[in-house]
Structure formats: C-alpha cells, structure tokens
Amino acid sequence: MPLPDVAQLHSAADFLRSRVPAPQVGLVLGSGLGGYADSLAGLSKVSYASVPHMPTSAIQGHAGNFCGGFLGTVPVLCMQGRVHSYEGYSTDRVVFGACLLRELGCTHVLLTNAAGGIAADLAPGDLMLITDHINLSGQNPLVGPHDGRGARFPDMTHAYDPGLRELALGAAVAAGVSLKQGVYASLLGPTYETPAEVRMLARLGADAVGMSTALEVIALGQLGARAAAISCITNLAAGISKQPLSHDEVEATAKEARDRFTRLLTAWIEAIARP
Ligand code: HPA
C-alpha cells in the first residue's frame, strides 16, 4: 500500500485541528515512553479511537492518544504510542499517524522507540541517536502507484536529518544526558530475533534492533518533514543477553530512562525552536 489516502488525512486533520494547538514539532513516543506527553503545558488529549481513520494499537505501553500542548513557547503534538506492521496493519496504516503530524503542519518530527542493543558499547537504559537505518521489515510505505507526493525514487542519504542530529548532540550535553549514536535495524517482528539473526545484524552494521520507526521516517521524508529518532536501549539483543527477552523488561527499562528522556527531548525541542 502507498502513502495514506489524502482525503483520509484531511478529514483526520480537520477533526484534530479544533482540539489541539497547531503544532510545529511532532513526537512519536514508543513503548513505555509515552509519559513524556504528560509534561506538556496546556495539555489536550485526544484518543486515537476518536480520530477518523486513525488506527489503534492493542500493545501494552502504547496508550493511543494524541497529546497537544506547549513546551515553553513551542507548540508540540505527541503521539502516545504507534501501530506496527506486526499487528497486521498495512503500511499506509502504520505511517498514518506520522503523516497526520505532517498534515497538521509539523515541520520537524522526532521519533522514539525501544530497541535491543547489539553494539558492544550499548547497555540497557542507554539512549541512542539513530544515524541511519537498515530496513529489513520487508515493507515500504512508498510501494504502489506514485501519486506525486515526493520523488518516485527518494534519496535516503539524509533520512535522519543531519541538522537535527547536531542539535540532539548539543541538547544532550546541555541537559547532562549521555547520548550514544548508531544504526537501527528495523525488523517485522513480533518475534524477537534469534541469536543467529543478531549475529547477522551485527555483521551488517546494525547497532540496535527494533520493530518500528523506519517506515515512518521514509514516509515523513517523502512528505518533506525533517525527521530524527532516538532509541531507548531497553535490553541487550538476543544471544548477547543470557536472559530471555520480554516485553515487561522493555517497558520497565523505558520507564527507568523516562527522566533522562524527558530532559533530553525538552532541550532538543528548545534548540529546534530557537531562531
Ligand atoms: N528486538 C526487537 N525489538 C525490540 C527489542 C529487541 O531486542 N527490544 C525492544 N524492542
């Protein structure tokens, strides 16, 4: 399926416009990271289920709300949770929320996710700025007829906007938060990887692995938004860790990182909005 239908995006955007402030920066908050939205001033929450055409997630840790509000003077719109291909959604549904942020006027979209750490320097609880991705999901939201939005063969050299990444590194220093950097491999899931798959991913140049983000970043780039992303390393990838992986561990580690994540995102958004 190609990008979401324009008429569907318009009707969802019309619905949200009267309920949240017109946003400049959009945020997609992944597993266990949705709490950030609660720190916004003048918070208004709109559940995904009430928004026309917006898909809803049944996954724990994905609350399913749009949260509009202000960070200082910056109007921000957060997505508390996302939907994934492994839930059975087609790619146009998976990227619908991110495309809606763009439709509502977000010039910048920051995505977060939970990921398994592969690189030797990553430990559970670390935050990793994504420099690039390896899309092994087998999906791409641009498959299908080209309807004129963006290029037929989009360049992916700067999918993770270099200017936004610079600002993130500066914001991390200013906020006193350690921020690693690395390549994110996006897999379909819902199984976690086998140890052999993790060894393969390491050889391919992946530093972390997860089940989201790449498709949204592809769609956002196509729609002219500047996108960047941070992973919360919630566990060591399979085979590196001696323990079996569990979603409970993923959520618990993401919650522990909440305070650092909040400080980093706040400093980052302030830097983005600074003239
Ligand atoms: N693999 C894939 N997705 C994940 C992981 C992982 O180890 N941790 C959190 N999301």
mmCIF file of N, CA and C in Angstrom, residues 132-202:
data_model
loop_
_atom_site.group_PDB
_atom_site.id
_atom_site.type_symbol
_atom_site.label_atom_id
_atom_site.label_comp_id
_atom_site.label_asym_id
_atom_site.label_seq_id
_atom_site.Cartn_x
_atom_site.Cartn_y
_atom_site.Cartn_z
ATOM 1 N N ASP A 132 21.170 6.288 11.071
ATOM 2 C CA ASP A 132 20.734 5.707 9.799
ATOM 3 C C ASP A 132 19.985 4.419 10.120
ATOM 4 N N HIS A 133 19.268 3.883 9.143
ATOM 5 C CA HIS A 133 18.608 2.610 9.421
ATOM 6 C C HIS A 133 18.924 1.570 8.345
ATOM 7 N N ILE A 134 18.679 0.316 8.719
ATOM 8 C CA ILE A 134 18.675 -0.785 7.748
ATOM 9 C C ILE A 134 17.258 -1.346 7.814
ATOM 10 N N ASN A 135 16.515 -1.155 6.729
ATOM 11 C CA ASN A 135 15.114 -1.559 6.737
ATOM 12 C C ASN A 135 15.003 -3.010 6.270
ATOM 13 N N LEU A 136 14.880 -3.910 7.237
ATOM 14 C CA LEU A 136 14.739 -5.341 6.918
ATOM 15 C C LEU A 136 13.313 -5.814 7.194
ATOM 16 N N SER A 137 12.378 -4.871 7.261
ATOM 17 C CA SER A 137 10.999 -5.239 7.598
ATOM 18 C C SER A 137 10.290 -5.913 6.428
ATOM 19 N N GLY A 138 10.866 -5.772 5.227
ATOM 20 C CA GLY A 138 10.185 -6.309 4.048
ATOM 21 C C GLY A 138 9.054 -5.408 3.587
ATOM 22 N N GLN A 139 8.895 -4.251 4.246
ATOM 23 C CA GLN A 139 7.803 -3.328 3.924
ATOM 24 C C GLN A 139 8.388 -1.991 3.497
ATOM 25 N N ASN A 140 7.588 -1.247 2.730
ATOM 26 C CA ASN A 140 7.969 0.122 2.393
ATOM 27 C C ASN A 140 6.677 0.883 2.095
ATOM 28 N N PRO A 141 6.462 2.029 2.757
ATOM 29 C CA PRO A 141 5.185 2.731 2.575
ATOM 30 C C PRO A 141 5.040 3.398 1.210
ATOM 31 N N LEU A 142 6.093 3.363 0.399
ATOM 32 C CA LEU A 142 6.018 4.023 -0.917
ATOM 33 C C LEU A 142 5.745 3.030 -2.048
ATOM 34 N N VAL A 143 5.556 1.752 -1.697
ATOM 35 C CA VAL A 143 5.215 0.766 -2.724
ATOM 36 C C VAL A 143 3.811 1.060 -3.253
ATOM 37 N N GLY A 144 3.673 1.059 -4.562
ATOM 38 C CA GLY A 144 2.366 1.325 -5.160
ATOM 39 C C GLY A 144 2.483 2.443 -6.159
ATOM 40 N N PRO A 145 1.356 2.834 -6.748
ATOM 41 C CA PRO A 145 1.387 3.909 -7.737
ATOM 42 C C PRO A 145 1.941 5.177 -7.119
ATOM 43 N N HIS A 146 2.721 5.934 -7.892
ATOM 44 C CA HIS A 146 3.269 7.193 -7.385
ATOM 45 C C HIS A 146 2.251 8.293 -7.623
ATOM 46 N N ASP A 147 1.807 8.921 -6.532
ATOM 47 C CA ASP A 147 0.715 9.898 -6.682
ATOM 48 C C ASP A 147 1.208 11.338 -6.707
ATOM 49 N N GLY A 148 2.505 11.540 -6.867
ATOM 50 C CA GLY A 148 3.017 12.909 -6.997
ATOM 51 C C GLY A 148 3.561 13.475 -5.707
ATOM 52 N N ARG A 149 3.295 12.810 -4.581
ATOM 53 C CA ARG A 149 3.876 13.292 -3.325
ATOM 54 C C ARG A 149 5.326 12.812 -3.252
ATOM 55 N N GLY A 150 6.283 13.740 -3.282
ATOM 56 C CA GLY A 150 7.696 13.380 -3.216
ATOM 57 C C GLY A 150 8.171 12.710 -4.493
ATOM 58 N N ALA A 151 9.399 12.200 -4.450
ATOM 59 C CA ALA A 151 10.017 11.608 -5.642
ATOM 60 C C ALA A 151 9.617 10.143 -5.797
ATOM 61 N N ARG A 152 9.671 9.636 -7.017
ATOM 62 C CA ARG A 152 9.416 8.208 -7.237
ATOM 63 C C ARG A 152 10.516 7.349 -6.602
ATOM 64 N N PHE A 153 11.770 7.841 -6.710
ATOM 65 C CA PHE A 153 12.913 7.111 -6.148
ATOM 66 C C PHE A 153 13.622 8.023 -5.141
ATOM 67 N N PRO A 154 13.103 8.111 -3.928
ATOM 68 C CA PRO A 154 13.634 9.109 -2.976
ATOM 69 C C PRO A 154 15.062 8.790 -2.525
ATOM 70 N N ASP A 155 15.848 9.843 -2.409
ATOM 71 C CA ASP A 155 17.207 9.726 -1.869
ATOM 72 C C ASP A 155 17.097 9.516 -0.359
ATOM 73 N N MET A 156 17.863 8.573 0.179
ATOM 74 C CA MET A 156 17.783 8.286 1.616
ATOM 75 C C MET A 156 19.075 8.673 2.345
ATOM 76 N N THR A 157 19.936 9.462 1.680
ATOM 77 C CA THR A 157 21.236 9.782 2.287
ATOM 78 C C THR A 157 21.067 10.490 3.629
ATOM 79 N N HIS A 158 20.071 11.396 3.696
ATOM 80 C CA HIS A 158 19.885 12.169 4.929
ATOM 81 C C HIS A 158 18.510 11.907 5.530
ATOM 82 N N ALA A 159 18.123 10.625 5.561
ATOM 83 C CA ALA A 159 16.810 10.277 6.108
ATOM 84 C C ALA A 159 16.682 10.768 7.553
ATOM 85 N N TYR A 160 17.764 10.632 8.310
ATOM 86 C CA TYR A 160 17.797 11.126 9.693
ATOM 87 C C TYR A 160 18.529 12.461 9.631
ATOM 88 N N ASP A 161 17.772 13.541 9.671
ATOM 89 C CA ASP A 161 18.242 14.881 9.335
ATOM 90 C C ASP A 161 19.533 15.271 10.079
ATOM 91 N N PRO A 162 20.619 15.564 9.340
ATOM 92 C CA PRO A 162 21.899 15.865 9.989
ATOM 93 C C PRO A 162 21.827 17.086 10.912
ATOM 94 N N GLY A 163 21.073 18.112 10.523
ATOM 95 C CA GLY A 163 20.962 19.308 11.373
ATOM 96 C C GLY A 163 20.274 18.980 12.698
ATOM 97 N N LEU A 164 19.210 18.189 12.618
ATOM 98 C CA LEU A 164 18.504 17.793 13.844
ATOM 99 C C LEU A 164 19.390 16.924 14.726
ATOM 100 N N ARG A 165 20.226 16.098 14.100
ATOM 101 C CA ARG A 165 21.126 15.237 14.884
ATOM 102 C C ARG A 165 22.165 16.081 15.620
ATOM 103 N N GLU A 166 22.689 17.096 14.934
ATOM 104 C CA GLU A 166 23.638 18.012 15.589
ATOM 105 C C GLU A 166 22.997 18.648 16.807
ATOM 106 N N LEU A 167 21.745 19.109 16.625
ATOM 107 C CA LEU A 167 21.044 19.748 17.741
ATOM 108 C C LEU A 167 20.817 18.760 18.886
ATOM 109 N N ALA A 168 20.562 17.504 18.560
ATOM 110 C CA ALA A 168 20.345 16.494 19.611
ATOM 111 C C ALA A 168 21.628 16.293 20.420
ATOM 112 N N LEU A 169 22.757 16.252 19.731
ATOM 113 C CA LEU A 169 24.026 16.042 20.442
ATOM 114 C C LEU A 169 24.311 17.235 21.363
ATOM 115 N N GLY A 170 24.035 18.436 20.869
ATOM 116 C CA GLY A 170 24.218 19.635 21.699
ATOM 117 C C GLY A 170 23.254 19.643 22.881
ATOM 118 N N ALA A 171 22.013 19.237 22.614
ATOM 119 C CA ALA A 171 20.995 19.216 23.674
ATOM 120 C C ALA A 171 21.380 18.209 24.753
ATOM 121 N N ALA A 172 21.976 17.093 24.350
ATOM 122 C CA ALA A 172 22.383 16.071 25.321
ATOM 123 C C ALA A 172 23.445 16.641 26.267
ATOM 124 N N VAL A 173 24.405 17.367 25.701
ATOM 125 C CA VAL A 173 25.447 17.983 26.542
ATOM 126 C C VAL A 173 24.800 18.985 27.499
ATOM 127 N N ALA A 174 23.931 19.844 26.933
ATOM 128 C CA ALA A 174 23.289 20.880 27.753
ATOM 129 C C ALA A 174 22.449 20.260 28.871
ATOM 130 N N ALA A 175 21.806 19.129 28.593
ATOM 131 C CA ALA A 175 20.924 18.501 29.583
ATOM 132 C C ALA A 175 21.678 17.537 30.498
ATOM 133 N N GLY A 176 22.980 17.325 30.222
ATOM 134 C CA GLY A 176 23.770 16.407 31.050
ATOM 135 C C GLY A 176 23.327 14.958 30.890
ATOM 136 N N VAL A 177 22.915 14.608 29.673
ATOM 137 C CA VAL A 177 22.434 13.246 29.408
ATOM 138 C C VAL A 177 23.382 12.587 28.404
ATOM 139 N N SER A 178 23.819 11.379 28.699
ATOM 140 C CA SER A 178 24.708 10.679 27.771
ATOM 141 C C SER A 178 23.893 10.184 26.565
ATOM 142 N N LEU A 179 24.382 10.459 25.365
ATOM 143 C CA LEU A 179 23.662 10.061 24.144
ATOM 144 C C LEU A 179 24.638 9.348 23.217
ATOM 145 N N LYS A 180 24.405 8.040 23.010
ATOM 146 C CA LYS A 180 25.220 7.276 22.070
ATOM 147 C C LYS A 180 24.665 7.500 20.665
ATOM 148 N N GLN A 181 25.344 6.961 19.650
ATOM 149 C CA GLN A 181 24.862 7.081 18.271
ATOM 150 C C GLN A 181 24.982 5.722 17.588
ATOM 151 N N GLY A 182 24.107 5.439 16.650
ATOM 152 C CA GLY A 182 24.238 4.176 15.937
ATOM 153 C C GLY A 182 23.159 3.944 14.894
ATOM 154 N N VAL A 183 23.328 2.820 14.210
ATOM 155 C CA VAL A 183 22.434 2.406 13.116
ATOM 156 C C VAL A 183 21.361 1.466 13.675
ATOM 157 N N TYR A 184 20.116 1.730 13.271
ATOM 158 C CA TYR A 184 18.954 0.971 13.764
ATOM 159 C C TYR A 184 18.483 0.011 12.676
ATOM 160 N N ALA A 185 18.419 -1.267 13.001
ATOM 161 C CA ALA A 185 17.838 -2.241 12.065
ATOM 162 C C ALA A 185 16.370 -2.414 12.412
ATOM 163 N N SER A 186 15.510 -2.279 11.394
ATOM 164 C CA SER A 186 14.077 -2.411 11.605
ATOM 165 C C SER A 186 13.607 -3.749 11.053
ATOM 166 N N LEU A 187 13.088 -4.598 11.934
ATOM 167 C CA LEU A 187 12.582 -5.914 11.533
ATOM 168 C C LEU A 187 11.072 -5.960 11.722
ATOM 169 N N LEU A 188 10.451 -6.942 11.082
ATOM 170 C CA LEU A 188 8.989 -7.019 11.122
ATOM 171 C C LEU A 188 8.457 -7.403 12.501
ATOM 172 N N GLY A 189 9.146 -8.327 13.216
ATOM 173 C CA GLY A 189 8.588 -8.860 14.458
ATOM 174 C C GLY A 189 7.392 -9.752 14.141
ATOM 175 N N PRO A 190 6.551 -10.128 15.110
ATOM 176 C CA PRO A 190 6.646 -9.766 16.514
ATOM 177 C C PRO A 190 7.617 -10.625 17.316
ATOM 178 N N THR A 191 8.189 -11.680 16.719
ATOM 179 C CA THR A 191 9.202 -12.422 17.470
ATOM 180 C C THR A 191 10.406 -11.520 17.664
ATOM 181 N N TYR A 192 11.026 -11.605 18.824
ATOM 182 C CA TYR A 192 12.357 -11.026 18.953
ATOM 183 C C TYR A 192 13.273 -11.863 18.059
ATOM 184 N N GLU A 193 14.490 -11.394 17.854
ATOM 185 C CA GLU A 193 15.408 -12.053 16.935
ATOM 186 C C GLU A 193 15.974 -13.336 17.570
ATOM 187 N N THR A 194 16.426 -14.227 16.709
ATOM 188 C CA THR A 194 17.207 -15.354 17.213
ATOM 189 C C THR A 194 18.642 -14.863 17.416
ATOM 190 N N PRO A 195 19.427 -15.556 18.241
ATOM 191 C CA PRO A 195 20.838 -15.176 18.392
ATOM 192 C C PRO A 195 21.568 -15.155 17.044
ATOM 193 N N ALA A 196 21.249 -16.083 16.139
ATOM 194 C CA ALA A 196 21.906 -16.084 14.818
ATOM 195 C C ALA A 196 21.547 -14.826 14.029
ATOM 196 N N GLU A 197 20.300 -14.409 14.137
ATOM 197 C CA GLU A 197 19.893 -13.174 13.447
ATOM 198 C C GLU A 197 20.620 -11.959 14.024
ATOM 199 N N VAL A 198 20.806 -11.966 15.323
ATOM 200 C CA VAL A 198 21.516 -10.833 15.947
ATOM 201 C C VAL A 198 22.980 -10.821 15.481
ATOM 202 N N ARG A 199 23.597 -11.991 15.373
ATOM 203 C CA ARG A 199 24.984 -12.037 14.851
ATOM 204 C C ARG A 199 25.021 -11.512 13.421
ATOM 205 N N MET A 200 24.018 -11.879 12.620
ATOM 206 C CA MET A 200 23.936 -11.370 11.240
ATOM 207 C C MET A 200 23.797 -9.849 11.236
ATOM 208 N N LEU A 201 22.919 -9.335 12.079
ATOM 209 C CA LEU A 201 22.689 -7.877 12.121
ATOM 210 C C LEU A 201 23.969 -7.144 12.511
ATOM 211 N N ALA A 202 24.729 -7.724 13.452
ATOM 212 C CA ALA A 202 25.994 -7.092 13.863
ATOM 213 C C ALA A 202 26.934 -7.006 12.661
#
